[in-house]
C-alpha positions as a Python dict, from the first residue, in 0.01 Angstrom:
ca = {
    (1, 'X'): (0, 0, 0),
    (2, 'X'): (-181, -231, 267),
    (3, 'X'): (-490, -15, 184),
    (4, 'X'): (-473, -98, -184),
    (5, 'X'): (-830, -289, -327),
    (6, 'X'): (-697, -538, -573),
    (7, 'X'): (-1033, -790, -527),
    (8, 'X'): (-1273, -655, -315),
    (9, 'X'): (-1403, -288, -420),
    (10, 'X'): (-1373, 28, -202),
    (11, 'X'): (-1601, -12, 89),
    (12, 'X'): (-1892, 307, 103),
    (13, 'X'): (-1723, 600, 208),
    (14, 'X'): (-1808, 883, 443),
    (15, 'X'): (-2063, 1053, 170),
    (16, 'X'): (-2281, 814, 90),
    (17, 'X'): (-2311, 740, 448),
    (18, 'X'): (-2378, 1116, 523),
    (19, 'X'): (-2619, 1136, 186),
    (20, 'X'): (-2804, 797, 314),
    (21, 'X'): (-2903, 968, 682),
    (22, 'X'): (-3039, 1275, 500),
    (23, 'X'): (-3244, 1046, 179),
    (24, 'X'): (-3537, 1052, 325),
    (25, 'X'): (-3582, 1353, 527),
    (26, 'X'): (-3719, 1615, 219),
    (27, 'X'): (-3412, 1821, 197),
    (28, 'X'): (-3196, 1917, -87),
    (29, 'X'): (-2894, 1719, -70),
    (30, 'X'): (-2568, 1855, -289),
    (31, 'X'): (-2266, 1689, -348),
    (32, 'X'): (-1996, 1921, -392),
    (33, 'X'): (-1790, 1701, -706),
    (34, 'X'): (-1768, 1671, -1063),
    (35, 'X'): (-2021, 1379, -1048),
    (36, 'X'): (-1834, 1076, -1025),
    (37, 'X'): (-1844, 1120, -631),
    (38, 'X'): (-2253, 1171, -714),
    (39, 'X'): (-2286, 869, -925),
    (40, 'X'): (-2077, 649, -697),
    (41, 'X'): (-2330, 713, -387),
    (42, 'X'): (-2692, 709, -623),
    (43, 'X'): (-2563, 432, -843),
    (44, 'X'): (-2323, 205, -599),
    (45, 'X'): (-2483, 263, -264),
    (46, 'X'): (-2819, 440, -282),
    (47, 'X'): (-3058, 124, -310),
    (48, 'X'): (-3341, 346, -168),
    (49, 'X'): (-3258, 575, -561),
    (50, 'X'): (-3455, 393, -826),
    (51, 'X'): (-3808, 547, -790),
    (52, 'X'): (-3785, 793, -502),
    (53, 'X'): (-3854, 1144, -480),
    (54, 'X'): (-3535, 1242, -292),
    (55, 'X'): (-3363, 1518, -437),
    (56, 'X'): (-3009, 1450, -499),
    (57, 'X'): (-2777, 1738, -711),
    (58, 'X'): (-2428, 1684, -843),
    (59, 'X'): (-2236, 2058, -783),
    (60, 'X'): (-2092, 2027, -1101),
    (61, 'X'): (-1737, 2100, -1000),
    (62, 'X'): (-1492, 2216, -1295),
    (63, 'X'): (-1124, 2226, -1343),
    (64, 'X'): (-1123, 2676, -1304),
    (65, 'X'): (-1424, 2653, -1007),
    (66, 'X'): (-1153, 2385, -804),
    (67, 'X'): (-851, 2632, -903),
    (68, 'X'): (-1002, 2950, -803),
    (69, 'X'): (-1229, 2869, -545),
    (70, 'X'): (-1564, 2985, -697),
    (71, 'X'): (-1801, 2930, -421),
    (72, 'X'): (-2023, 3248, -550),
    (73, 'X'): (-2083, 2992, -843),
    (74, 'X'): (-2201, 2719, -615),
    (75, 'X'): (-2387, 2940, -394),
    (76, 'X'): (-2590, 3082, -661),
    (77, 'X'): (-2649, 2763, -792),
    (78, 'X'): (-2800, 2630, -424),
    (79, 'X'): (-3044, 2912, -388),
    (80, 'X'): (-3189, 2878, -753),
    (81, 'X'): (-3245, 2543, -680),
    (82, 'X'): (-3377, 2592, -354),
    (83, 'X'): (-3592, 2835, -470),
    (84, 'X'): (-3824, 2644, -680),
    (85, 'X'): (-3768, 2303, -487),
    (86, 'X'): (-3886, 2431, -101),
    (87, 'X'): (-3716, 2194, 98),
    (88, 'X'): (-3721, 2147, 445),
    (89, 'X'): (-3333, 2178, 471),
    (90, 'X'): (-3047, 2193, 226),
    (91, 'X'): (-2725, 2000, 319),
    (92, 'X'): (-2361, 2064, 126),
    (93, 'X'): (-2133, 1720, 129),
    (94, 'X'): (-1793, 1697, 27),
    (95, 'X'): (-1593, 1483, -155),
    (96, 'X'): (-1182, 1477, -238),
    (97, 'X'): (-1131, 1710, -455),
    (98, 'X'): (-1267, 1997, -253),
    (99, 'X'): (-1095, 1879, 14),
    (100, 'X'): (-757, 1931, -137),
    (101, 'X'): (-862, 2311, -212),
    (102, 'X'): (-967, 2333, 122),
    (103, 'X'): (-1381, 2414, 112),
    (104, 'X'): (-1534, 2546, 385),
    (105, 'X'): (-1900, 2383, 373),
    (106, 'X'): (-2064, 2535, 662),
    (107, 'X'): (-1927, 2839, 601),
    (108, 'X'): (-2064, 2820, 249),
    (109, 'X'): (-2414, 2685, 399),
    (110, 'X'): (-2409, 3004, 613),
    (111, 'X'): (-2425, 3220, 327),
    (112, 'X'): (-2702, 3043, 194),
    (113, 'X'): (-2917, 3000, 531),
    (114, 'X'): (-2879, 3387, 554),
    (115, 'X'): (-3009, 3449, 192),
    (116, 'X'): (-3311, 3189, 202),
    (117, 'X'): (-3406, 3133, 519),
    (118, 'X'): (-3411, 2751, 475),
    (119, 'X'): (-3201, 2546, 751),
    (120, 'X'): (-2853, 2475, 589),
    (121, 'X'): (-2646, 2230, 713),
    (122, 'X'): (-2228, 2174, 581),
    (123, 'X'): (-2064, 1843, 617),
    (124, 'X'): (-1677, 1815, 559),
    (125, 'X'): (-1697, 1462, 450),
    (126, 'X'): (-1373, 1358, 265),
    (127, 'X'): (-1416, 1021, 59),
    (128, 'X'): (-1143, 851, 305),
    (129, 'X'): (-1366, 754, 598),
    (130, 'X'): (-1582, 460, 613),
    (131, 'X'): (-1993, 505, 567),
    (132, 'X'): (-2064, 507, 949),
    (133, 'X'): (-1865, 814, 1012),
    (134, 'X'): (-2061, 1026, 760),
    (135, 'X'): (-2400, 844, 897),
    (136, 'X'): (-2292, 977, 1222),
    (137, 'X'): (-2190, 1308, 1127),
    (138, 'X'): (-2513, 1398, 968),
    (139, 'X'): (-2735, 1268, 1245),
    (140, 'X'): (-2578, 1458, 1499),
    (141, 'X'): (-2594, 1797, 1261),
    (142, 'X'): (-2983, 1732, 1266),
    (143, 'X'): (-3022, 1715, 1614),
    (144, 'X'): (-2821, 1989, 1696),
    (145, 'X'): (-3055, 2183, 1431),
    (146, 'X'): (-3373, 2049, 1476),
    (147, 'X'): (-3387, 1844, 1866),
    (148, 'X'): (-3596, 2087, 2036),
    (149, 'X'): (-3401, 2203, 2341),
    (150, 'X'): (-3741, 2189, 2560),
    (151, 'X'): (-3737, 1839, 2552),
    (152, 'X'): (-3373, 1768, 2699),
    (153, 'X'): (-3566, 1758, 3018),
    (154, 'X'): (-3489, 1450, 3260),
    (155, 'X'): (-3872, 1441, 3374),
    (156, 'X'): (-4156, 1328, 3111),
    (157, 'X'): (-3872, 1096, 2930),
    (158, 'X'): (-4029, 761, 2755),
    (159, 'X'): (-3926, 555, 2497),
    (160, 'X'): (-3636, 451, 2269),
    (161, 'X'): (-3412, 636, 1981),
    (162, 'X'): (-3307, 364, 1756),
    (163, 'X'): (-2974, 434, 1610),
    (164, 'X'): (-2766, 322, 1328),
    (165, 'X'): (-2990, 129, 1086),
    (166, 'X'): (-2874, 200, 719),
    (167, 'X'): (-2981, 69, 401),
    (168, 'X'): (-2571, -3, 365),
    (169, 'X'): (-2578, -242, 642),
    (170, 'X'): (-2963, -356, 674),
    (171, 'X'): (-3018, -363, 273),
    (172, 'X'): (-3354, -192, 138),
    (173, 'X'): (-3643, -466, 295),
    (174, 'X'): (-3764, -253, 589),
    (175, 'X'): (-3563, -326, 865),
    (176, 'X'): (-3643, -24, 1003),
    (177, 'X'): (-3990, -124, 1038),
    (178, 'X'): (-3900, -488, 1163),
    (179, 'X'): (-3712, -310, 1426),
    (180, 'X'): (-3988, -55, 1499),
    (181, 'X'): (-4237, -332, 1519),
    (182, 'X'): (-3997, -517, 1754),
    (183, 'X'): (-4043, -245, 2024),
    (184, 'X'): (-4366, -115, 1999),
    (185, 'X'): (-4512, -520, 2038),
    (186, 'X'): (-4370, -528, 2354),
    (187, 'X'): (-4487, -203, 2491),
    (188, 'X'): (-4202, 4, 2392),
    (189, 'X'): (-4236, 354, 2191),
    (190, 'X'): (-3986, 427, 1934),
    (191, 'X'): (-3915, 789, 1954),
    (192, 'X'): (-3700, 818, 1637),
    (193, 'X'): (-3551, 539, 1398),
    (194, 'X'): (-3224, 686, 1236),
    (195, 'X'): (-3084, 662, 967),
    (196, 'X'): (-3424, 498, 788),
    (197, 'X'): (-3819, 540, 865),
    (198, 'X'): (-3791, 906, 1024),
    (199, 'X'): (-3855, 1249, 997),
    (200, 'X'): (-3737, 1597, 1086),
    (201, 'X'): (-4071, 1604, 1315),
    (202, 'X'): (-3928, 1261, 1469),
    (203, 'X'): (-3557, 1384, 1516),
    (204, 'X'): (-3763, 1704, 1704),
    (205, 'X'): (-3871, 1502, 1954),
    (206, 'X'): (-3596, 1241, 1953),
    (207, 'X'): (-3428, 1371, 2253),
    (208, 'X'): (-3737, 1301, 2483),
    (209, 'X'): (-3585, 966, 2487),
    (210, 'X'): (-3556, 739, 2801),
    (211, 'X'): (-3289, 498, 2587),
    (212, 'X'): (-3094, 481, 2284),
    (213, 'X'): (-3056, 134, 2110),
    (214, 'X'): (-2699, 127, 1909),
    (215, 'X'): (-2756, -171, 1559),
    (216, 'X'): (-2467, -125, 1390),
    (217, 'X'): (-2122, 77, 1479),
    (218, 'X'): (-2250, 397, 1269),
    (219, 'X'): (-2472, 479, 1580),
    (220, 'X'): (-2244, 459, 1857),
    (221, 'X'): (-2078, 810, 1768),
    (222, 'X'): (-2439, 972, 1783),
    (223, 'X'): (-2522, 734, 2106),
    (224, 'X'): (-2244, 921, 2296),
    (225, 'X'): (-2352, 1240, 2168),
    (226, 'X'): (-2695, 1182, 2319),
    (227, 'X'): (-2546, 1079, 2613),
    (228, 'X'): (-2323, 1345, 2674),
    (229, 'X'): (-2575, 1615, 2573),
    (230, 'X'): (-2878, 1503, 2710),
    (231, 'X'): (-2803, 1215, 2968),
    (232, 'X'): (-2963, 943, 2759),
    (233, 'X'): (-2755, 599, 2763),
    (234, 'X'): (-2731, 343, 2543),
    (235, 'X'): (-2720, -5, 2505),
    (236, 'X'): (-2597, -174, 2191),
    (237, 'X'): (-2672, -508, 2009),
    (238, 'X'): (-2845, -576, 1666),
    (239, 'X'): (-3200, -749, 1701),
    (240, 'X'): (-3154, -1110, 1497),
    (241, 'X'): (-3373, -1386, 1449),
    (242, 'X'): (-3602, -1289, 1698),
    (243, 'X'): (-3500, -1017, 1833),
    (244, 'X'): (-3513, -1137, 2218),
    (245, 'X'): (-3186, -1051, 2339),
    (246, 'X'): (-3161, -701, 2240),
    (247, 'X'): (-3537, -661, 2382),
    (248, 'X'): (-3460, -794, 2661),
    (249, 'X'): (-3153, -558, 2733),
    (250, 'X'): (-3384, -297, 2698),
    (251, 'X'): (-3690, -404, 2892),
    (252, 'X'): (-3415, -487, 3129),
    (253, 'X'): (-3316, -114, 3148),
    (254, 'X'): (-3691, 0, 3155),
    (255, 'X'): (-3705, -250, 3456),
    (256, 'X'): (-3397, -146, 3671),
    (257, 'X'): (-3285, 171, 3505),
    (258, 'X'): (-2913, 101, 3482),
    (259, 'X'): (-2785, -90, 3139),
    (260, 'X'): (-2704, -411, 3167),
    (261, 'X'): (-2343, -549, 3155),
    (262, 'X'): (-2225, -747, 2803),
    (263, 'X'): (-2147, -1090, 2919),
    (264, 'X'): (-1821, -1235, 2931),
    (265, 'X'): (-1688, -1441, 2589),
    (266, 'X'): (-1744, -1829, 2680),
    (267, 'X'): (-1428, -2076, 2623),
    (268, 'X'): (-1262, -2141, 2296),
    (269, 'X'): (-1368, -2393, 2123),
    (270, 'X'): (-1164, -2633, 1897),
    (271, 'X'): (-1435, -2538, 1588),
    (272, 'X'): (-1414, -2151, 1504),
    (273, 'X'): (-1630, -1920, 1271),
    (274, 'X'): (-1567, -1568, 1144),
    (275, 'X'): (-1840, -1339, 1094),
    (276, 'X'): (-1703, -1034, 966),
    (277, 'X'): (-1893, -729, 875),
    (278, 'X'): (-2001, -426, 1062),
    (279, 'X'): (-1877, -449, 1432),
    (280, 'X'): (-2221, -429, 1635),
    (281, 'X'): (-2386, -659, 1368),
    (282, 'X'): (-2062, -932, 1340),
    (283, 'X'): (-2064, -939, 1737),
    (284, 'X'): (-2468, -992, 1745),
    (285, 'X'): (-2509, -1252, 1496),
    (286, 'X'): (-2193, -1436, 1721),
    (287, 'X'): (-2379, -1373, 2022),
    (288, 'X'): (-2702, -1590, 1859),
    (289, 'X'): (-2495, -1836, 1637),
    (290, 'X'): (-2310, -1931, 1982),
    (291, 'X'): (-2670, -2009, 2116),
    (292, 'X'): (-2750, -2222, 1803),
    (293, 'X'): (-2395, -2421, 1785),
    (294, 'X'): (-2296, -2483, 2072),
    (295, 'X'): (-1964, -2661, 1976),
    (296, 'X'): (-1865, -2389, 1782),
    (297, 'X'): (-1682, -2051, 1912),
    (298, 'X'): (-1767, -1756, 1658),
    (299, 'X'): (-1581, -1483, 1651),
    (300, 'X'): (-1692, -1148, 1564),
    (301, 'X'): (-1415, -938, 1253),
    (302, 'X'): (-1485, -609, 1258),
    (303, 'X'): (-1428, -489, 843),
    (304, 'X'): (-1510, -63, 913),
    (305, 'X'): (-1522, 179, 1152),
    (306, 'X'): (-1434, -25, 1499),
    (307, 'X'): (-1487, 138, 1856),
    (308, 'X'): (-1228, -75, 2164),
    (309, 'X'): (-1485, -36, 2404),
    (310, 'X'): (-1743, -248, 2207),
    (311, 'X'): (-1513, -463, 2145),
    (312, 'X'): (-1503, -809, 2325),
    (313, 'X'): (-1261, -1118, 2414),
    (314, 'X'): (-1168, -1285, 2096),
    (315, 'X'): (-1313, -1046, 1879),
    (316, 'X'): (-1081, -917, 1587),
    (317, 'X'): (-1029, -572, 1377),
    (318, 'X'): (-973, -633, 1002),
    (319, 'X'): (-801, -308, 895),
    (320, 'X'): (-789, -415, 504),
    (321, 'X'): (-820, -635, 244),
    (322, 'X'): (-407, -744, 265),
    (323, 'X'): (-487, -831, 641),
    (324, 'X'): (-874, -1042, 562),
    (325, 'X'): (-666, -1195, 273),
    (326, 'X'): (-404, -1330, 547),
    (327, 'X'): (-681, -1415, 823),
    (328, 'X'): (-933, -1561, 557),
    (329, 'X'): (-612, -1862, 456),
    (330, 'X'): (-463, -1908, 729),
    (331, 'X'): (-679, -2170, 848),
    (332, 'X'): (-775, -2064, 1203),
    (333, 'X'): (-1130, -2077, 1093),
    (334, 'X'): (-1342, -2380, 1003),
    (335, 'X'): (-1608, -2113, 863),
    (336, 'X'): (-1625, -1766, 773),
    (337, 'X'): (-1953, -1527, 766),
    (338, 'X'): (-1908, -1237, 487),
    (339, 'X'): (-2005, -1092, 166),
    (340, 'X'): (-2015, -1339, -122),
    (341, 'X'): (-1720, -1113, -292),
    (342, 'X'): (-1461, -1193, 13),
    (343, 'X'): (-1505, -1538, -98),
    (344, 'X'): (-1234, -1462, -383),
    (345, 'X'): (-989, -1423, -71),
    (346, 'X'): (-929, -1769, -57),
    (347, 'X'): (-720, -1995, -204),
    (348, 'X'): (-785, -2299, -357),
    (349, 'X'): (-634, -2465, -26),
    (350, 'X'): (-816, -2258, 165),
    (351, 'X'): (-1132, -2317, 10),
    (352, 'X'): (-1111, -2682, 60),
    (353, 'X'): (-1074, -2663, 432),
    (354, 'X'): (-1311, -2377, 511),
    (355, 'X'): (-1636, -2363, 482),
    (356, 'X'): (-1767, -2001, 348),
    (357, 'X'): (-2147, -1867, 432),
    (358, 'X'): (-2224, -1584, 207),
    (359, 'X'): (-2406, -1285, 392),
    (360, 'X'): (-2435, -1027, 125),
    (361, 'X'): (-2305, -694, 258),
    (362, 'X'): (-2433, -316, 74),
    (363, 'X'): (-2086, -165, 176),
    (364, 'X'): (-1940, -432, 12),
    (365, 'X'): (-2099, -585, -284),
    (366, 'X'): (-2310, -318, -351),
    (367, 'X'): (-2594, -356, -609),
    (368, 'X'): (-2381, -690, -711),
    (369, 'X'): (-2572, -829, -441),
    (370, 'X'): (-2791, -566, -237),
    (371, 'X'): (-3108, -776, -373),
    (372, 'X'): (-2979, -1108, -192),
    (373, 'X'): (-3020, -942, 150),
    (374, 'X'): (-3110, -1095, 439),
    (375, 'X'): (-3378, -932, 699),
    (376, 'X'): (-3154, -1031, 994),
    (377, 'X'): (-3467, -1011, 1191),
    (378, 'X'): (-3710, -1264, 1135),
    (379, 'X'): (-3701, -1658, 988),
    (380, 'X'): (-3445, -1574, 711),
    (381, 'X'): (-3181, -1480, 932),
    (382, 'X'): (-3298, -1791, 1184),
    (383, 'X'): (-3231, -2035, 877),
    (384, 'X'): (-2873, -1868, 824),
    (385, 'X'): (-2764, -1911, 1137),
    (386, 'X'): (-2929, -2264, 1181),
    (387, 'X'): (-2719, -2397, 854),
    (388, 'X'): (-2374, -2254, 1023),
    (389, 'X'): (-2240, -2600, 990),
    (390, 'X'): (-1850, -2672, 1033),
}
């Protein structure tokens, strides 16, 4: 029952992360439900949906089709749509109740690559898994389908891959670009930006890489990937305010060519803040705040998908909303950074001795507060972090 949502709502789940990698890319994307799993991603966490051109299809799932396992149905269904629509790929996602019956997605998106000729890709997301794991999923599918295995070469490597940026963590006002910008000012090219601003023709040449930059915790799954298949490394950190320290991890690496070390937590202070969100982000924002306050220790609460080895001193995992309920009152924390919506964690005691700083968060609040996102680079996020007062 710990995982039970009695005031926050269900954080974005594995499809709409998967669905959010592929919006922009011109393929056909199918979600393999009755349409409430459709409507929950395009109405909930798609703030890209209102006015794009991405084509987005429900599967139409019935009672019988679940039962008897009609996948000639949806099959037949995918190629008459593909036929008049000509996209670039198609991709099948999954959602609970196919999971139950037991669909087999890329065996399903085999038949249909075989009849049409257009590049199919299956995903066997689930509904149970946080956003970053199907953000993950369906970047790595696209480079095994479309990297160009030419370029895995060690010699003629340049550049960065920027990985993880999502409208679900980043909001919809161009981070992507902020980030791209970032680079390419100081000299840097920008190979690919996933999840937002690319292209199949950029994920083609995405391995030609020299350096993959991990922003949130839905890119280090495809950062190890890269590393493992193609002997890129990664370095991870989210550029705020600024942007300096993450640029100058990198420029660092372009310097030296090894990554440089994370630097060890500083000493506790008597004043703490909780900045809880995703885990690259929450330990970034920390990372400047401590440079802005010095009399303050923040301390990074990782709300999703968590990885140990990113992890550092101090830092915390918050598995659910029993355990941020417990964390949020029990007055270890003079402040806490989150969504405006954890603020109803805390009770009327609580509220009187800690100071809350609302950051709005897509996989939380969704549209409830998508349009109050910050752009965590640049002067908004600077002003944030400068009015962290405890």
């Amino acid at each position: 029952m710990s995982k039970l949502c009695i005031t926050l709502p269900p954080y974005s789940p594995d499809y709409s992360g998967c669905a959010s990698a592929l919006f922009e890319l011109g393929g056909m994307i199918v979600l393999h439900d009755a349409s409430g799993c459709t409507g929950n991603y395009l109405g909930y966490d798609e703030p890209r949906w209102m006015g794009s051109k991405s084509v987005v299809f429900c599967s139409g799932l019935r009672h019988m089709d679940a039962i008897l396992g009609n996948d000639n149905l949806l099959i037949d269904r995918i190629i008459k749509a593909a036929e008049s629509l000509k996209p670039k790929f198609i991709a099948l996602l999954g959602s609970p109740v196919p999971m139950v019956i037991g669909a087999d997605y890329e065996g399903i998106m085999r038949e249909v690559e075989s009849r049409t000729g257009i590049p199919c890709l299956g995903f066997d997301t689930k509904g149970l898994s946080y956003y970053g794991k199907g953000i993950s999923m369906a970047a790595i599918s696209l480079i095994k389908k479309f990297a160009r295995k030419e370029h895995g070469a060690e010699d003629g490597r340049r550049g960065i891959n920027i990985l993880g940026v999502t409208p679900l963590d980043f909001g919809n006002k161009g981070a992507e670009k902020a980030f791209v910008s970032l680079f390419e000012r100081a000299g840097i090219e920008v190979c690919c930006c996933f999840s937002m601003g690319h292209s199949v023709e950029a994920i083609e040449k995405s391995v030609t890489a020299k350096l993959n930059v991990v922003v949130s915790q839905s890119g280090i799954e495809i950062a190890k990937f890269m590393e493992k298949k193609y002997a890129i490394p990664y370095v991870t950190g989210t550029p705020i305010a600024d942007g300096s320290a993450v640029l100058s991890k990198v420029t660092s690496f372009f310097e030296s060519g090894t990554v440089p070390r994370p630097k060890k937590a500083g000493a506790v202070l008597p004043k703490k803040v909780l900045v809880a969100g995703d885990q690259i982000i929450a330990r970034s924002i920390c990372e400047e705040a401590a440079r802005a306050h010095g009399d303050v220790s923040f301390v990074a609460g990782t709300m999703f998908d968590f990885s140990p080895e990113e992890s550092r001193e101090g830092d915390i995992f918050i598995g659910d909303e029993d355990a941020f309920r417990k964390i949020a009152n029990s007055g270890e924390f003079s402040g806490i950074v989150a969504d405006p919506l954890v603020a109803q964690l805390l009770t009327d005691e609580a509220k009187k001795r800690t100071k809350f700083f609302a950051l709005p968060h897509v996989a939380v609040s969704s549209k409830v507060h998508w349009d109050e996102s910050l752009s965590v680079l640049g002067e908004e996020m600077r002003a944030f972090i400068s009015n962290i007062r405890v």
